[in-house]
CSV table of C-alpha atoms in Angstrom, one decimal:
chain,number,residue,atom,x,y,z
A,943,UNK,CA,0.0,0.0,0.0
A,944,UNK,CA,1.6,3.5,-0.9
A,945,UNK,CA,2.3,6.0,1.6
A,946,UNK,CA,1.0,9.2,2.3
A,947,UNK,CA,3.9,11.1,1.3
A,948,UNK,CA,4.2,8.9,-1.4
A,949,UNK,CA,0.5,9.7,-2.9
A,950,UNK,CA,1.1,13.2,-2.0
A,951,UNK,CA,4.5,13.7,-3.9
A,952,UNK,CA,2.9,11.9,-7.1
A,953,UNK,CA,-0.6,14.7,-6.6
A,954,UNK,CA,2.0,17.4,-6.7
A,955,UNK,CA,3.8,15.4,-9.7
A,956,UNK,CA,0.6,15.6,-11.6
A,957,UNK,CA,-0.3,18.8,-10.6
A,958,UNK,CA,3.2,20.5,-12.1
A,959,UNK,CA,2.1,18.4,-15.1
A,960,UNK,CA,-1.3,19.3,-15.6
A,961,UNK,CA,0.0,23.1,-14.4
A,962,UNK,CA,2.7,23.0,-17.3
A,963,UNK,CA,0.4,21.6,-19.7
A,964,UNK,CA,-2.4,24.3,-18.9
A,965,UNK,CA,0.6,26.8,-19.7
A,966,UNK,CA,1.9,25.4,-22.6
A,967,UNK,CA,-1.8,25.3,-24.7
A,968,UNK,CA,-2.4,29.2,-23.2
A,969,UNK,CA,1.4,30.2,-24.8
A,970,UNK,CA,0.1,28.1,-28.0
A,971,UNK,CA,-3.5,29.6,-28.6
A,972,UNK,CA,-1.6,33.2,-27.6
A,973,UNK,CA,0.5,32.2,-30.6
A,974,UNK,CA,-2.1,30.9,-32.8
A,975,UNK,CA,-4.0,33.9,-32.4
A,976,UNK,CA,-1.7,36.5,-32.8
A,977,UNK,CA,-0.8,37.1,-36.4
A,978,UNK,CA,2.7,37.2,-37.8
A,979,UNK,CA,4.8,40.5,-37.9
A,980,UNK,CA,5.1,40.5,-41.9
A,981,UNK,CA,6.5,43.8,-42.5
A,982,UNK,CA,9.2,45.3,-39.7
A,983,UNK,CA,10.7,49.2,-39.7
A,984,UNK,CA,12.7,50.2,-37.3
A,985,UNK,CA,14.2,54.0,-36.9
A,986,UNK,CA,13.8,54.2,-40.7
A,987,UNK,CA,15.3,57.7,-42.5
A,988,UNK,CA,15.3,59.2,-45.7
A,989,UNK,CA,17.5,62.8,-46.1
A,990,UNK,CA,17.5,64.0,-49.7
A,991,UNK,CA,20.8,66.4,-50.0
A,992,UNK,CA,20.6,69.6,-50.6
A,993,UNK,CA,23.6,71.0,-53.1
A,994,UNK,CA,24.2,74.1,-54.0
A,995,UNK,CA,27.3,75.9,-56.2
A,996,UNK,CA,29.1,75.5,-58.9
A,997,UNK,CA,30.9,71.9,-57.2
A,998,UNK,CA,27.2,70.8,-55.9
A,999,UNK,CA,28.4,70.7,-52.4
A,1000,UNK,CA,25.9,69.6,-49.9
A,1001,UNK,CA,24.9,72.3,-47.8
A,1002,UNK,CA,21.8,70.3,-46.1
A,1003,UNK,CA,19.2,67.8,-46.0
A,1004,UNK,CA,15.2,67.7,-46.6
A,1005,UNK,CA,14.6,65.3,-43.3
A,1006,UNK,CA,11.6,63.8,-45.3
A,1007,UNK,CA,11.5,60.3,-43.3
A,1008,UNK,CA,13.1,60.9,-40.1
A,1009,UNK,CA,13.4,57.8,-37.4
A,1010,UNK,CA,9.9,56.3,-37.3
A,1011,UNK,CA,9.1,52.9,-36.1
A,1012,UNK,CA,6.1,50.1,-36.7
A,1013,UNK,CA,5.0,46.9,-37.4
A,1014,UNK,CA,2.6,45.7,-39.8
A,1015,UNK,CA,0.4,41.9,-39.1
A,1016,UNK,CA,0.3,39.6,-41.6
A,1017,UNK,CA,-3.6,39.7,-43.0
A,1018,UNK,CA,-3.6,43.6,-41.5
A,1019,UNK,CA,-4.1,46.5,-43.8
A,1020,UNK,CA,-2.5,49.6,-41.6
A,1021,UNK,CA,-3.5,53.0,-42.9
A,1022,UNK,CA,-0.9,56.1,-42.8
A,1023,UNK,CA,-2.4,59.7,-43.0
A,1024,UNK,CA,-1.1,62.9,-42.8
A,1025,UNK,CA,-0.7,66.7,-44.9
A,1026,UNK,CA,1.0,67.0,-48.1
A,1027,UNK,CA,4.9,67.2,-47.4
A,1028,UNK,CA,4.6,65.1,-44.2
A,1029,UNK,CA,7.0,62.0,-45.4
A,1030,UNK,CA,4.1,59.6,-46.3
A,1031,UNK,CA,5.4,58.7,-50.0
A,1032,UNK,CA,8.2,58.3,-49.4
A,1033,UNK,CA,7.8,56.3,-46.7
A,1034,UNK,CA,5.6,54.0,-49.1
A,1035,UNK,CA,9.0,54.0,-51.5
A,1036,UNK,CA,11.2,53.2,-48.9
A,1037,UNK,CA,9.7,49.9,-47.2
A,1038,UNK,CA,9.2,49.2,-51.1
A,1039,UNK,CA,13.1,49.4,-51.4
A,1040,UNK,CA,12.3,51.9,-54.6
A,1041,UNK,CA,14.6,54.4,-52.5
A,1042,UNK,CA,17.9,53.5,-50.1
A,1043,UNK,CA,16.8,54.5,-47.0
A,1044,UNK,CA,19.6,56.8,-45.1
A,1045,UNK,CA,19.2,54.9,-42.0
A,1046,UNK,CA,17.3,52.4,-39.8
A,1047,UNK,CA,16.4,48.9,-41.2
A,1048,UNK,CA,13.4,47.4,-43.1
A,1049,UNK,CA,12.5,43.8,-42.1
A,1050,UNK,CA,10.0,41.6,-44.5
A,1051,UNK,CA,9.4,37.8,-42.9
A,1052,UNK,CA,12.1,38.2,-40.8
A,1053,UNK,CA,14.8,38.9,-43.3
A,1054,UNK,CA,16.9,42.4,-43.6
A,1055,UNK,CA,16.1,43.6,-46.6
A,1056,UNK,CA,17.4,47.4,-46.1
A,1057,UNK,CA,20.5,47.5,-48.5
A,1058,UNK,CA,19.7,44.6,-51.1
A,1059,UNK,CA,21.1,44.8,-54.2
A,1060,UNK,CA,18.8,45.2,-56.9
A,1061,UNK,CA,19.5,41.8,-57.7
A,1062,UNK,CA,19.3,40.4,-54.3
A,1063,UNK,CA,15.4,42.4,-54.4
A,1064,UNK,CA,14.5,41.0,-57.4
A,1065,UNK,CA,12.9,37.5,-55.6
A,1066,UNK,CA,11.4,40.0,-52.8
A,1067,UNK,CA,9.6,41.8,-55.9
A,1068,UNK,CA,7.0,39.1,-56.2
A,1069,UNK,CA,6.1,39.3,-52.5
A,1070,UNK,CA,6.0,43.2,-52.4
A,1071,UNK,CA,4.1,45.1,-54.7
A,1072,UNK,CA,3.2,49.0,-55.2
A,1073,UNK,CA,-0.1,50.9,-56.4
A,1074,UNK,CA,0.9,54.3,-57.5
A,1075,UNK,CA,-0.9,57.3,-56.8
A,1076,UNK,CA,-1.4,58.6,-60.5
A,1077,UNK,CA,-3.4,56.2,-63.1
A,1078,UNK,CA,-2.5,58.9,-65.8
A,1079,UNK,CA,1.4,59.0,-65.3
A,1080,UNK,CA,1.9,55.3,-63.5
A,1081,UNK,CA,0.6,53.4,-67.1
A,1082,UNK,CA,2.9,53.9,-70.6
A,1083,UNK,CA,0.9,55.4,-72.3
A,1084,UNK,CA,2.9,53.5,-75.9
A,1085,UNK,CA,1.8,50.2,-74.3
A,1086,UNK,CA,-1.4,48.1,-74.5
A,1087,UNK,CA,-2.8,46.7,-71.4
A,1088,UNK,CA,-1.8,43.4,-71.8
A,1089,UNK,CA,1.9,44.5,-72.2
A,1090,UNK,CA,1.3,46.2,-69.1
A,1091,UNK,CA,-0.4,43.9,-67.1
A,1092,UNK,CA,2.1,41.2,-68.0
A,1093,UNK,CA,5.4,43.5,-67.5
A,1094,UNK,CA,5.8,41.4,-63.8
A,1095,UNK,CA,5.7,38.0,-65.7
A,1096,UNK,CA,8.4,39.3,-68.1
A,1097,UNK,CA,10.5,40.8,-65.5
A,1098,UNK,CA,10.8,37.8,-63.6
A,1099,UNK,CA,10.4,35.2,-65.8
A,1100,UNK,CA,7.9,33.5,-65.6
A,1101,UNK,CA,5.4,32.1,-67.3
A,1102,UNK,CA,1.8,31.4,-65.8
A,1103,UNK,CA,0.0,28.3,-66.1
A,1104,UNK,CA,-2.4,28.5,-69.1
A,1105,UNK,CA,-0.2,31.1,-70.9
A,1106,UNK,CA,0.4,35.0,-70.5
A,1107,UNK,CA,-2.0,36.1,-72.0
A,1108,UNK,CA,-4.9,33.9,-70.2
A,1109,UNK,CA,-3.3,35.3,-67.0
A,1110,UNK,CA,-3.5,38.6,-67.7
A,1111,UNK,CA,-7.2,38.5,-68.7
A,1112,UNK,CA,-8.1,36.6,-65.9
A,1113,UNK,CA,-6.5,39.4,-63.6
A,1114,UNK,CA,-8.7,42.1,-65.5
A,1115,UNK,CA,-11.6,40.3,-65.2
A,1116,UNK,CA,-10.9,40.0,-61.2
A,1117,UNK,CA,-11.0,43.6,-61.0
A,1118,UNK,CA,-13.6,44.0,-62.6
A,1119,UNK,CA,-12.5,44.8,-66.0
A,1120,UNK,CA,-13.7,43.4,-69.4
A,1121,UNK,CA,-10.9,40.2,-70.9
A,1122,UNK,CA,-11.4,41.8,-73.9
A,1123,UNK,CA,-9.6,45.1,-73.5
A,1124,UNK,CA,-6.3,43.1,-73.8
A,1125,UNK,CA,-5.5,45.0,-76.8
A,1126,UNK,CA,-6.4,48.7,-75.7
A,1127,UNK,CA,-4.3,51.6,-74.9
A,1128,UNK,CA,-4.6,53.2,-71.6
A,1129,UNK,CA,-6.3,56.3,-73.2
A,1130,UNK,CA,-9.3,54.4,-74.1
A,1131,UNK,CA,-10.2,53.8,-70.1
A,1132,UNK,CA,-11.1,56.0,-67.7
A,1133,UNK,CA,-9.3,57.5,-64.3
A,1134,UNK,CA,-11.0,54.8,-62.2
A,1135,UNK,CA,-10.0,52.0,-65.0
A,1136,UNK,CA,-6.7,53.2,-65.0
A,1137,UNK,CA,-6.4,52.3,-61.6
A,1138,UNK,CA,-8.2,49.3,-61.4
A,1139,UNK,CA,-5.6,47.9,-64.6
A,1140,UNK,CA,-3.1,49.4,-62.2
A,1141,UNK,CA,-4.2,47.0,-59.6
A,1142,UNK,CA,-4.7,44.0,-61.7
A,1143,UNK,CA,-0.6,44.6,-62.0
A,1144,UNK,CA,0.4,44.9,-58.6
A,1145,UNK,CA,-1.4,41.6,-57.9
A,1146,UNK,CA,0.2,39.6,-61.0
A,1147,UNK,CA,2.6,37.9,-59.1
A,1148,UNK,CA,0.1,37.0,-56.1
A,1149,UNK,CA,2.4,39.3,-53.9
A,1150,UNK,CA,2.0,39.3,-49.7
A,1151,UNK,CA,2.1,42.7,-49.1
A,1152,UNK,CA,0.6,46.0,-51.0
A,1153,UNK,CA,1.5,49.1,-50.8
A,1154,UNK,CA,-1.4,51.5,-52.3
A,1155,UNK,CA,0.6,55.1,-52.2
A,1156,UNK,CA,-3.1,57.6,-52.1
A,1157,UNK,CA,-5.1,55.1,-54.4
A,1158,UNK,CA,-8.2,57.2,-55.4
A,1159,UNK,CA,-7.0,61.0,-54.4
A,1160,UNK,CA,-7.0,61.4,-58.4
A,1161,UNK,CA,-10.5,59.8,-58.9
A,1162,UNK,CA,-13.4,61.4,-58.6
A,1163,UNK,CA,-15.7,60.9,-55.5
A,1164,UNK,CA,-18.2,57.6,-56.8
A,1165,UNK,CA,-15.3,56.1,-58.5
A,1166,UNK,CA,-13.2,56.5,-55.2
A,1167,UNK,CA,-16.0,54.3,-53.6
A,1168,UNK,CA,-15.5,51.1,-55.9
A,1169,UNK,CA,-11.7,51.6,-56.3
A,1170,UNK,CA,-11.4,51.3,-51.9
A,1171,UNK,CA,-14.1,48.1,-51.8
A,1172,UNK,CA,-12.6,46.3,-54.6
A,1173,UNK,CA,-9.1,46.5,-52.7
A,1174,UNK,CA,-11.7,45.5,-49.0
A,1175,UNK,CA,-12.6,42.2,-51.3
A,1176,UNK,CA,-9.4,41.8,-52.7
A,1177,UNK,CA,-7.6,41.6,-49.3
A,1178,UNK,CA,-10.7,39.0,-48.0
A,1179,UNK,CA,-10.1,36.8,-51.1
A,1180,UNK,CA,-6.5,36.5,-51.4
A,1181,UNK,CA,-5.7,37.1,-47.8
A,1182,UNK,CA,-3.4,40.1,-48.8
A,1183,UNK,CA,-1.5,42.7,-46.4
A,1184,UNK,CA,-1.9,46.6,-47.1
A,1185,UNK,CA,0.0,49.6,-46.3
A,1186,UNK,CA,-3.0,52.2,-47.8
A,1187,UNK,CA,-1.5,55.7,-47.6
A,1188,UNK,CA,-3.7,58.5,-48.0
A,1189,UNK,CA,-4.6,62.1,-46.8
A,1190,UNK,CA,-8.6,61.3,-46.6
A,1191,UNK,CA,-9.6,59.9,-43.7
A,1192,UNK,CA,-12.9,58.6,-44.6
A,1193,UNK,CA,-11.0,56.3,-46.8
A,1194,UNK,CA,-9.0,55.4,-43.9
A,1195,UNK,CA,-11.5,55.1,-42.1
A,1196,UNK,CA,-13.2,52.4,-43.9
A,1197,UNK,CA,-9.9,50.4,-44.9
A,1198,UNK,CA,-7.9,49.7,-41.6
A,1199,UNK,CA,-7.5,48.2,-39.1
A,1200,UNK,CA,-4.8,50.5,-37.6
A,1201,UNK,CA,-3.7,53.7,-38.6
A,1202,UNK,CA,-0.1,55.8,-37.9
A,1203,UNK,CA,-0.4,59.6,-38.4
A,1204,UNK,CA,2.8,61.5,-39.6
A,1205,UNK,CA,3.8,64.7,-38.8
A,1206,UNK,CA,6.6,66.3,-40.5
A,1207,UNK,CA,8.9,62.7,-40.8
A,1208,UNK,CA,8.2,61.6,-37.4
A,1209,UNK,CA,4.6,59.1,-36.5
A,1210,UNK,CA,2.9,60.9,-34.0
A,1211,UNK,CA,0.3,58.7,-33.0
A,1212,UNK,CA,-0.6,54.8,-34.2
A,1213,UNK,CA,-3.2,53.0,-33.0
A,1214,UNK,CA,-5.9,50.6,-33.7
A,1215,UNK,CA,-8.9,52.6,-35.6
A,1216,UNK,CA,-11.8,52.6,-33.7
A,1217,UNK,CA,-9.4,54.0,-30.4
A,1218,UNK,CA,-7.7,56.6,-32.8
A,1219,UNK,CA,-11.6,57.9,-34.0
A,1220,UNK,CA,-13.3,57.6,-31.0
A,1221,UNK,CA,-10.3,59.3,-28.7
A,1222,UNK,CA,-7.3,60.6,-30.3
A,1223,UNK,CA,-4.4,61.1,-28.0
A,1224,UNK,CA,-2.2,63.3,-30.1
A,1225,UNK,CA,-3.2,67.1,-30.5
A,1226,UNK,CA,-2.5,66.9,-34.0
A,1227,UNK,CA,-4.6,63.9,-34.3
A,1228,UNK,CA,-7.5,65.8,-33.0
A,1229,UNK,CA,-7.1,68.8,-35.5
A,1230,UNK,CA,-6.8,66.1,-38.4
A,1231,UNK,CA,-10.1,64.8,-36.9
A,1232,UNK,CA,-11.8,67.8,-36.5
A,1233,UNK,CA,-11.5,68.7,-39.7
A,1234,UNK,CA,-13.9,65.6,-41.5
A,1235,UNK,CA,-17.2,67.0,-42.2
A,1236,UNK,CA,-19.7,65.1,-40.4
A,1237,UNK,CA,-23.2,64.7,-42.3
A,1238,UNK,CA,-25.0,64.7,-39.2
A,1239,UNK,CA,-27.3,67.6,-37.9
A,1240,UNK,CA,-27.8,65.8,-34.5
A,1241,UNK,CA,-23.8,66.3,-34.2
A,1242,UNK,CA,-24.2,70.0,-33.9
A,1243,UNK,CA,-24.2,71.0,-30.5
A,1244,UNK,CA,-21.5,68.9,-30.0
A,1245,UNK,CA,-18.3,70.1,-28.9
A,1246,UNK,CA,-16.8,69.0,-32.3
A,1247,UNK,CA,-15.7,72.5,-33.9
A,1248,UNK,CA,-12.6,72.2,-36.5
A,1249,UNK,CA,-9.5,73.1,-35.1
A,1250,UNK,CA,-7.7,75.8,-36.6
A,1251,UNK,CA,-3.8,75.2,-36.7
A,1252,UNK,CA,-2.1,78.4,-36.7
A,1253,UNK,CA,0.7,78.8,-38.8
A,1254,UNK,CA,2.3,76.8,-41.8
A,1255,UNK,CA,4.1,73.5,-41.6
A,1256,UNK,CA,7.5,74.2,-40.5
A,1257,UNK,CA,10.1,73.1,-43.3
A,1258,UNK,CA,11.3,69.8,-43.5
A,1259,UNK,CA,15.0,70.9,-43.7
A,1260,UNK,CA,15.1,72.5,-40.4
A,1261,UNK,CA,12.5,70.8,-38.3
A,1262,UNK,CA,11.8,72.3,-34.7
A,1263,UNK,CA,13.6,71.2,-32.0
A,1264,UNK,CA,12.1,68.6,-29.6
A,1265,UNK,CA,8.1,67.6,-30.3
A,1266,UNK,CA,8.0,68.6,-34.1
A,1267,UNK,CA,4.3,70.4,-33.3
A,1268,UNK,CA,5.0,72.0,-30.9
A,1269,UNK,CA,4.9,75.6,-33.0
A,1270,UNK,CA,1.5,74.9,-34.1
A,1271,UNK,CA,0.4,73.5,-31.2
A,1272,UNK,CA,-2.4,75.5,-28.3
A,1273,UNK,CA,-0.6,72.4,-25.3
A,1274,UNK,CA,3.2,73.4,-26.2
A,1275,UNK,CA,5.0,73.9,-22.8
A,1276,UNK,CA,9.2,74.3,-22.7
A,1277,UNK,CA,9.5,70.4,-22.3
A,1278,UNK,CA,8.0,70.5,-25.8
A,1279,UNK,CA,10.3,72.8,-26.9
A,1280,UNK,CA,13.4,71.2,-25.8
A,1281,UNK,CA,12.9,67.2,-25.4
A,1282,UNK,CA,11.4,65.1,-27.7
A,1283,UNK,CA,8.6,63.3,-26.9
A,1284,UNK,CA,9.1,59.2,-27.7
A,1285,UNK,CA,6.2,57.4,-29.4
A,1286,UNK,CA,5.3,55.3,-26.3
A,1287,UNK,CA,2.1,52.5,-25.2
A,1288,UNK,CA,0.0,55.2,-23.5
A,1289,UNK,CA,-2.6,51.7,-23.3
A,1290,UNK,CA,-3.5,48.9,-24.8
A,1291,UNK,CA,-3.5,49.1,-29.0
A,1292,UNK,CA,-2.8,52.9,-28.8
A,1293,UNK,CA,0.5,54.7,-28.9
A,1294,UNK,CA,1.5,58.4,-29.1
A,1295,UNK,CA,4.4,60.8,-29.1
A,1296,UNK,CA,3.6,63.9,-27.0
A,1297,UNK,CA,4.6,65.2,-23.5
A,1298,UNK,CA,0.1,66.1,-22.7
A,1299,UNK,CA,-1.8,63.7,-24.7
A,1300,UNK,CA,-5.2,63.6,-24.4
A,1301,UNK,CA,-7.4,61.7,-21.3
A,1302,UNK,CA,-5.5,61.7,-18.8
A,1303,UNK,CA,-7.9,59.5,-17.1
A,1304,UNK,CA,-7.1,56.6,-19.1
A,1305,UNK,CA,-3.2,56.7,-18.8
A,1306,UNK,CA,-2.5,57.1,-15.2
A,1307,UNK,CA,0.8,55.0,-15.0
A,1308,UNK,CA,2.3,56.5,-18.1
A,1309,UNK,CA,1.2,60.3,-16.9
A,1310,UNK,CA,3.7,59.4,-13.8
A,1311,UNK,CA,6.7,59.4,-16.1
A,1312,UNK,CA,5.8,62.2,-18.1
A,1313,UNK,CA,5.4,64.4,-15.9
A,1314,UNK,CA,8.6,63.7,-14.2
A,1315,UNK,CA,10.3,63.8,-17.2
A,1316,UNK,CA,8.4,68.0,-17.6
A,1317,UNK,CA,9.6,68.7,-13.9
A,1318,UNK,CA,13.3,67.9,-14.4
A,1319,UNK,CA,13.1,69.4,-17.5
A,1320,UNK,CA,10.9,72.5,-17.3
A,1321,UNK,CA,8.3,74.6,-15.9
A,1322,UNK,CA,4.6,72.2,-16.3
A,1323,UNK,CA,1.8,73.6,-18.0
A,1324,UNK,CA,-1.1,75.0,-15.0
A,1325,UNK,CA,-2.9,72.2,-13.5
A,1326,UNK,CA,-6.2,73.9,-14.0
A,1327,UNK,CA,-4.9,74.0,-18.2
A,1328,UNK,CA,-4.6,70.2,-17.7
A,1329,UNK,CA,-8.4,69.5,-15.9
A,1330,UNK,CA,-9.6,72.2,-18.7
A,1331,UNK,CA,-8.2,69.9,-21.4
A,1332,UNK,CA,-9.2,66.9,-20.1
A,1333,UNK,CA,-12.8,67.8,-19.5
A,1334,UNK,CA,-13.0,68.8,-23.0
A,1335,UNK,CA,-11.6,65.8,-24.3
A,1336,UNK,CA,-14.0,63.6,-21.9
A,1337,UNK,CA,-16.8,65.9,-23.5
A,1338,UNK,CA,-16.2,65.2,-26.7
A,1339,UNK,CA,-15.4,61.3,-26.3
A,1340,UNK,CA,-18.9,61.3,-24.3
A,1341,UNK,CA,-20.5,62.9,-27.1
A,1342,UNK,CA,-19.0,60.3,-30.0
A,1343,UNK,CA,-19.9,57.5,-27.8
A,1344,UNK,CA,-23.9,58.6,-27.2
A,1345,UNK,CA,-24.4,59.1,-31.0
A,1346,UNK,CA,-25.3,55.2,-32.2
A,1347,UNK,CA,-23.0,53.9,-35.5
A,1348,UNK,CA,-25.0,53.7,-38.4
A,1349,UNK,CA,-24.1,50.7,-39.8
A,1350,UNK,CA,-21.7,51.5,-43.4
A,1351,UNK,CA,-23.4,50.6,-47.0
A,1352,UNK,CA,-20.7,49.7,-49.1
A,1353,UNK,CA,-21.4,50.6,-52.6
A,1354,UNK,CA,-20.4,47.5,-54.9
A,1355,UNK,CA,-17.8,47.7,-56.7
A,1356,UNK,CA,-18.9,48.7,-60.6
């Protein structure tokens, strides 16, 4: 007959088991549901020289990119807004590899793909693909739409089961085009056809991840509609990753599922999209916000005026010292002006880059450290500044929240 201490130490033995086993199927599901980093950019730059004289000497630098940081899911499509000027193109070109970056690295599946030689790219071409922003300019205008269409298959030959040409008018056809056009020029179609064929390109060699640099900011408003839904079906049917860069944040809006806002070269603010609408951190994510008309006339006694920016955006080849917005902005203090802030997990699926974001009610343990960081550096902003500003914000977040969603129509794609 077993002991007591004997029965006991073989319960505790199955215990740790059962205990380990327990842990090992939570890490596992953790794992399963967590989707894979596809795309990784870390402290990536781009500095265009500046030369001047008769010997073209550099005598500065347009700080277009400037050390910004993110991740993008496999499966995810991660919107980028911002103003004209503020670094999202090139940006676009850059994790692309269609520019050498200056500095910082660009990771896609794990490998380092920063300073590949054009040769060494060349594989990585099939799995990364671009949608330009013009139809009119992006599409040779000497070349029918077949040749076009089938340029990837040349470049990297290969040759498609069922023949070129089969290929390519299955791919217009998936967009929504007619087979038949093969033999057209790209005069013959319109903005929104233009775009579509330039599409039907970018998806030739069933690529991984897209980057769409402003899709529809040249098409006009109804087109815009079945350009974004066609990419929305796209991405459910072939399981493809986007990078969407725009300036239109309805479009945004309707495509992501997170969204990083730029500011002069630097990301101020990326979060997941409901959190970024619903309660924006940054101040210049507010003013951005404020600015989208919204078709509602129960909205109008909400405190949801546009915010007026004062000034112009300062220039990329002297950018202010320490937070970037801080000359436009009504929250700058001297820790604004002198440290900069660093783009930092505020809470859960929300990050931002300034020294007084917005609800401070929702951020107690990260408030701790900024506000230390303000003391040794400078004089704080008035406390009763920072209730004001957080009433307001609460105000306004109360306000979004007690207005019920309509649920979206999606026009279908024509």
């Amino acid at each position: 007959m077993p002991s007591r201490a004997g029965t006991a130490g073989a319960d505790l033995e199955r215990r740790d088991c059962a205990e380990a086993v327990t842990e090992t199927t939570e890490a596992a599901a953790v794992t399963d549901e967590t989707p894979e980093v596809l795309l990784k950019v870390s402290g990536l730059q781009k500095h265009f020289p500046i030369r001047k004289g008769l010997l073209q000497r550099q005598s500065g630098a347009v700080r277009a990119v400037d050390g910004i940081d993110f991740e993008v899911r496999r499966g995810e499509t991660l919107g980028v807004v911002g103003e004209s000027g503020c670094g999202k193109s090139t940006m676009g070109r850059l994790i692309t590899r269609l520019l050498e970056p200056t500095g910082g690295s660009v990771e896609f599946e794990g490998k380092d793909i920063t300073h590949l030689s054009a040769a060494g790219m060349r594989p990585m071409r099939r799995d990364v693909q671009m949608i330009f922003q013009d139809p009119y300019s992006s599409l040779n205008p000497r070349h029918t739409i077949g040749t076009i269409v089938s340029a990837p298959f040349k470049l990297q030959g290969v040759t498609p089961e069922g023949g070129v040409k089969a290929e390519v008018q299955r791919l217009l056809s998936v967009v929504g085009l007619n087979p038949e056009h093969y033999n057209r020029y790209p005069h013959e179609f319109s903005g929104g056809q233009r775009q579509r064929i330039g599409i039907a390109r970018a998806l030739a060699l069933n690529p991984k991840l897209v980057v769409a640099d402003e899709p529809v900011s040249a098409l006009d408003v109804s087109i815009q509609a079945q350009v974004v839904n066609l990419l929305d079906d796209l991405q459910s049917e072939l399981g493809l990753t986007y990078v969407i860069i725009a300036h239109d944040l309805s479009v945004v809006r309707h495509v992501s599922d997170r969204i990083a806002v730029m500011y002069l070269g630097k990301i101020v603010e990326l979060a997941d999209r409901d959190k970024l609408y619903k309660s924006p951190m940054h101040p210049y994510t507010k003013a951005l916000l404020s600015a989208v008309p919204i078709p509602d006339p129960k909205r109008k006694a909400a405190k949801s005026e546009r915010i007026l920016l004062r000034g112009d955006v300062p220039s990329p080849i002297s950018p202010p010292s320490g937070c970037r917005f801080h000359t436009r902005c009504w929250k700058a203090t001297e820790i604004c002006r002198t440290t900069e802030p660093p783009l930092l997990e505020l809470i859960p699926g929300q990050q931002v880059a300034c020294h007084h974001p917005e609800n401070f009610a929702d951020q107690a343990p990260q408030e701790t450290v900024l506000l230390t960081e303000a003391k040794q550096a400078a004089e704080l902003v008035a406390d009763e500044v920072l209730a004001e500003s957080a009433e307001t914000s609460a105000a306004v977040a109360a306000e979004v929240e007690a207005t019920p969603n309509e649920p979206e129509n999606k026009p279908e794609a024509g």
